């Protein structure tokens, strides 16, 4: 059993869970995922490792409530336990000093993007990041992304925050101006 140490509501259907799992936290790398099962007889679902803290022995998952198991998980709170938590799984992202890198993510995609961006910055890259969401209410981790980016562009589809448009429109502008290769 793996205890939920922290739960945050990021939007109506998106929740953040910080879960105790010291062994997994020691081995986790950017770009990996876990498989969880909430209770006996429950379905196994894959979730991205959105962050990890080796010292605290925790991993962070950002979950969008879209199916039965993720909706059930939405009812879990701090102190509750997840029955099974298997990982880290998958190949970690290849991290090296490439020079300038562009990191883009929209909506829930910001969660898996964050640890990759952080590790690319640690490797000595100049990091240009673009994050977006449909509206300001659905945008999360701007502060975390800003902390690991040399340049951060924030987009919302409806223009309620940052620039109005899609993350790909800023990408096109940056490429045309020659700000990134």
mmCIF file of C-alpha atoms in Angstrom:
data_model
loop_
_atom_site.group_PDB
_atom_site.id
_atom_site.type_symbol
_atom_site.label_atom_id
_atom_site.label_comp_id
_atom_site.label_asym_id
_atom_site.label_seq_id
_atom_site.Cartn_x
_atom_site.Cartn_y
_atom_site.Cartn_z
ATOM 1 C CA UNK A 1 0.000 0.000 0.000
ATOM 2 C CA UNK A 2 1.266 3.434 -0.961
ATOM 3 C CA UNK A 3 0.042 6.478 0.998
ATOM 4 C CA UNK A 4 -1.073 9.684 -0.649
ATOM 5 C CA UNK A 5 0.901 12.421 1.114
ATOM 6 C CA UNK A 6 -0.575 15.327 -0.803
ATOM 7 C CA UNK A 7 -3.549 15.941 -3.079
ATOM 8 C CA UNK A 8 -4.163 19.169 -4.974
ATOM 9 C CA UNK A 9 -7.039 20.049 -7.264
ATOM 10 C CA UNK A 10 -5.597 21.668 -10.388
ATOM 11 C CA UNK A 11 -8.968 21.996 -12.155
ATOM 12 C CA UNK A 12 -12.432 20.409 -11.936
ATOM 13 C CA UNK A 13 -11.214 17.169 -13.504
ATOM 14 C CA UNK A 14 -7.439 17.271 -12.923
ATOM 15 C CA UNK A 15 -5.837 16.313 -9.606
ATOM 16 C CA UNK A 16 -2.238 16.076 -8.414
ATOM 17 C CA UNK A 17 -1.190 13.218 -6.120
ATOM 18 C CA UNK A 18 2.108 13.014 -4.275
ATOM 19 C CA UNK A 19 2.567 9.412 -3.159
ATOM 20 C CA UNK A 20 5.117 7.791 -0.834
ATOM 21 C CA UNK A 21 7.262 5.213 -2.616
ATOM 22 C CA UNK A 22 10.948 5.628 -1.664
ATOM 23 C CA UNK A 23 12.310 2.855 -3.914
ATOM 24 C CA UNK A 24 10.468 4.139 -6.963
ATOM 25 C CA UNK A 25 11.452 7.763 -6.223
ATOM 26 C CA UNK A 26 15.141 6.733 -6.064
ATOM 27 C CA UNK A 27 14.978 5.079 -9.486
ATOM 28 C CA UNK A 28 12.550 7.363 -11.370
ATOM 29 C CA UNK A 29 13.826 9.294 -14.363
ATOM 30 C CA UNK A 30 12.266 11.904 -16.618
ATOM 31 C CA UNK A 31 9.973 10.362 -19.217
ATOM 32 C CA UNK A 32 8.984 7.254 -17.261
ATOM 33 C CA UNK A 33 5.585 6.072 -16.031
ATOM 34 C CA UNK A 34 3.946 3.842 -13.443
ATOM 35 C CA UNK A 35 1.021 1.404 -13.390
ATOM 36 C CA UNK A 36 -1.392 1.796 -10.497
ATOM 37 C CA UNK A 37 -4.262 -0.286 -9.195
ATOM 38 C CA UNK A 38 -6.433 1.384 -6.609
ATOM 39 C CA UNK A 39 -8.019 -1.676 -5.009
ATOM 40 C CA UNK A 40 -8.352 -5.443 -5.319
ATOM 41 C CA UNK A 41 -10.141 -6.275 -8.580
ATOM 42 C CA UNK A 42 -9.575 -2.758 -9.948
ATOM 43 C CA UNK A 43 -8.152 -2.036 -13.376
ATOM 44 C CA UNK A 44 -4.476 -1.305 -13.888
ATOM 45 C CA UNK A 45 -3.900 2.155 -15.330
ATOM 46 C CA UNK A 46 -0.682 3.755 -16.624
ATOM 47 C CA UNK A 47 0.174 7.236 -15.338
ATOM 48 C CA UNK A 48 3.125 9.463 -16.122
ATOM 49 C CA UNK A 49 5.610 10.281 -13.389
ATOM 50 C CA UNK A 50 5.151 14.054 -13.381
ATOM 51 C CA UNK A 51 7.767 14.641 -10.687
ATOM 52 C CA UNK A 52 9.812 12.800 -8.092
ATOM 53 C CA UNK A 53 11.617 13.747 -4.905
ATOM 54 C CA UNK A 54 14.340 11.298 -4.012
ATOM 55 C CA UNK A 55 14.961 12.888 -0.585
ATOM 56 C CA UNK A 56 11.286 12.802 0.427
ATOM 57 C CA UNK A 57 10.771 9.375 -1.183
ATOM 58 C CA UNK A 58 7.762 10.536 -3.214
ATOM 59 C CA UNK A 59 6.527 10.553 -6.785
ATOM 60 C CA UNK A 60 3.953 12.924 -8.229
ATOM 61 C CA UNK A 61 1.210 12.001 -10.683
ATOM 62 C CA UNK A 62 -1.212 14.384 -12.375
ATOM 63 C CA UNK A 63 -4.475 12.598 -13.161
ATOM 64 C CA UNK A 64 -7.358 13.646 -15.374
ATOM 65 C CA UNK A 65 -10.648 12.072 -14.356
ATOM 66 C CA UNK A 66 -11.933 10.551 -17.603
ATOM 67 C CA UNK A 67 -12.780 6.901 -16.881
ATOM 68 C CA UNK A 68 -14.052 4.811 -13.997
ATOM 69 C CA UNK A 69 -10.681 4.273 -12.289
ATOM 70 C CA UNK A 70 -9.477 7.860 -12.613
ATOM 71 C CA UNK A 71 -12.870 9.107 -11.398
ATOM 72 C CA UNK A 72 -12.620 6.705 -8.440
ATOM 73 C CA UNK A 73 -9.135 8.043 -7.775
ATOM 74 C CA UNK A 74 -10.633 11.537 -7.640
ATOM 75 C CA UNK A 75 -12.327 10.456 -4.408
ATOM 76 C CA UNK A 76 -8.993 9.488 -2.794
ATOM 77 C CA UNK A 77 -7.537 11.995 -0.350
ATOM 78 C CA UNK A 78 -4.390 12.625 1.644
ATOM 79 C CA UNK A 79 -3.775 9.644 3.921
ATOM 80 C CA UNK A 80 -5.593 7.170 1.654
ATOM 81 C CA UNK A 81 -3.585 4.352 0.088
ATOM 82 C CA UNK A 82 -3.172 3.013 -3.429
ATOM 83 C CA UNK A 83 -3.007 -0.798 -3.433
ATOM 84 C CA UNK A 84 -0.427 -1.320 -6.215
ATOM 85 C CA UNK A 85 2.104 1.084 -7.674
ATOM 86 C CA UNK A 86 4.517 -0.514 -10.138
ATOM 87 C CA UNK A 87 7.443 1.251 -11.743
ATOM 88 C CA UNK A 88 9.334 3.068 -12.942
ATOM 89 C CA UNK A 89 8.481 1.723 -16.375
ATOM 90 C CA UNK A 90 9.424 2.753 -19.898
ATOM 91 C CA UNK A 91 12.610 4.148 -21.301
ATOM 92 C CA UNK A 92 13.667 7.459 -19.770
ATOM 93 C CA UNK A 93 13.995 10.453 -22.076
ATOM 94 C CA UNK A 94 17.424 10.951 -23.610
ATOM 95 C CA UNK A 95 18.985 13.882 -21.809
ATOM 96 C CA UNK A 96 22.159 15.592 -23.034
ATOM 97 C CA UNK A 97 23.479 19.072 -23.709
ATOM 98 C CA UNK A 98 22.014 19.749 -27.158
ATOM 99 C CA UNK A 99 22.437 23.546 -27.039
ATOM 100 C CA UNK A 100 19.001 25.121 -27.363
ATOM 101 C CA UNK A 101 15.927 22.958 -26.853
ATOM 102 C CA UNK A 102 12.248 23.693 -27.312
ATOM 103 C CA UNK A 103 9.858 22.056 -24.845
ATOM 104 C CA UNK A 104 6.135 22.255 -25.637
ATOM 105 C CA UNK A 105 3.078 20.939 -23.848
ATOM 106 C CA UNK A 106 -0.595 21.696 -23.738
ATOM 107 C CA UNK A 107 -3.167 20.819 -21.108
ATOM 108 C CA UNK A 108 -2.296 17.659 -19.225
ATOM 109 C CA UNK A 109 0.847 17.385 -21.393
ATOM 110 C CA UNK A 110 2.588 19.857 -19.092
ATOM 111 C CA UNK A 111 2.843 17.136 -16.416
ATOM 112 C CA UNK A 112 5.173 14.772 -18.320
ATOM 113 C CA UNK A 113 6.975 17.755 -19.885
ATOM 114 C CA UNK A 114 8.112 19.238 -16.571
ATOM 115 C CA UNK A 115 10.658 16.582 -15.439
ATOM 116 C CA UNK A 116 12.087 16.355 -18.970
ATOM 117 C CA UNK A 117 12.487 20.149 -19.134
ATOM 118 C CA UNK A 118 14.097 20.211 -15.684
ATOM 119 C CA UNK A 119 16.643 17.557 -16.649
ATOM 120 C CA UNK A 120 17.423 19.259 -19.989
ATOM 121 C CA UNK A 121 18.117 22.497 -18.084
ATOM 122 C CA UNK A 122 20.348 20.642 -15.579
ATOM 123 C CA UNK A 123 22.292 19.220 -18.547
ATOM 124 C CA UNK A 124 23.252 22.772 -19.548
ATOM 125 C CA UNK A 125 20.790 23.459 -22.358
ATOM 126 C CA UNK A 126 19.199 26.801 -23.154
ATOM 127 C CA UNK A 127 15.538 25.907 -22.636
ATOM 128 C CA UNK A 128 12.690 27.641 -24.449
ATOM 129 C CA UNK A 129 9.313 26.365 -23.255
ATOM 130 C CA UNK A 130 5.780 26.840 -24.503
ATOM 131 C CA UNK A 131 2.837 25.708 -22.386
ATOM 132 C CA UNK A 132 -0.836 26.121 -23.027
ATOM 133 C CA UNK A 133 -4.376 25.194 -22.103
ATOM 134 C CA UNK A 134 -7.902 25.855 -23.338
ATOM 135 C CA UNK A 135 -8.352 28.528 -20.634
ATOM 136 C CA UNK A 136 -6.592 30.039 -17.614
ATOM 137 C CA UNK A 137 -8.545 27.739 -15.271
ATOM 138 C CA UNK A 138 -7.012 24.657 -16.930
ATOM 139 C CA UNK A 139 -3.425 25.933 -16.928
ATOM 140 C CA UNK A 140 -1.083 24.565 -14.259
ATOM 141 C CA UNK A 141 2.614 24.506 -13.302
ATOM 142 C CA UNK A 142 3.508 27.799 -14.948
ATOM 143 C CA UNK A 143 5.732 28.538 -11.933
ATOM 144 C CA UNK A 144 7.517 25.175 -12.133
ATOM 145 C CA UNK A 145 8.072 25.500 -15.890
ATOM 146 C CA UNK A 146 9.318 29.092 -15.521
ATOM 147 C CA UNK A 147 11.868 27.918 -12.923
ATOM 148 C CA UNK A 148 13.460 25.437 -15.365
ATOM 149 C CA UNK A 149 13.166 27.507 -18.557
ATOM 150 C CA UNK A 150 15.291 30.342 -19.885
ATOM 151 C CA UNK A 151 12.262 31.579 -21.794
ATOM 152 C CA UNK A 152 8.618 30.655 -21.211
ATOM 153 C CA UNK A 153 5.629 31.392 -23.441
ATOM 154 C CA UNK A 154 2.127 30.822 -22.058
ATOM 155 C CA UNK A 155 -0.836 30.323 -24.387
ATOM 156 C CA UNK A 156 -4.573 29.907 -23.883
ATOM 157 C CA UNK A 157 -6.964 28.974 -26.666
ATOM 158 C CA UNK A 158 -9.519 31.535 -25.477
ATOM 159 C CA UNK A 159 -7.028 34.316 -24.636
ATOM 160 C CA UNK A 160 -8.025 34.360 -20.954
ATOM 161 C CA UNK A 161 -4.332 34.339 -19.943
ATOM 162 C CA UNK A 162 -0.980 34.744 -21.646
ATOM 163 C CA UNK A 163 -1.194 34.932 -25.414
ATOM 164 C CA UNK A 164 -4.263 33.799 -27.334
ATOM 165 C CA UNK A 165 -3.636 30.812 -29.585
ATOM 166 C CA UNK A 166 -2.086 27.390 -29.733
ATOM 167 C CA UNK A 167 1.401 26.391 -28.587
ATOM 168 C CA UNK A 168 2.240 25.568 -32.211
ATOM 169 C CA UNK A 169 1.721 29.202 -33.301
ATOM 170 C CA UNK A 170 4.531 30.371 -30.989
ATOM 171 C CA UNK A 171 6.703 27.485 -32.171
ATOM 172 C CA UNK A 172 6.262 28.646 -35.770
ATOM 173 C CA UNK A 173 7.116 32.258 -34.842
ATOM 174 C CA UNK A 174 10.270 31.226 -32.967
ATOM 175 C CA UNK A 175 11.438 29.068 -35.856
ATOM 176 C CA UNK A 176 10.743 31.797 -38.435
ATOM 177 C CA UNK A 177 12.604 34.428 -36.360
ATOM 178 C CA UNK A 178 15.553 32.046 -35.951
ATOM 179 C CA UNK A 179 15.330 32.119 -32.149
ATOM 180 C CA UNK A 180 15.637 28.323 -32.161
ATOM 181 C CA UNK A 181 17.160 25.955 -34.696
#
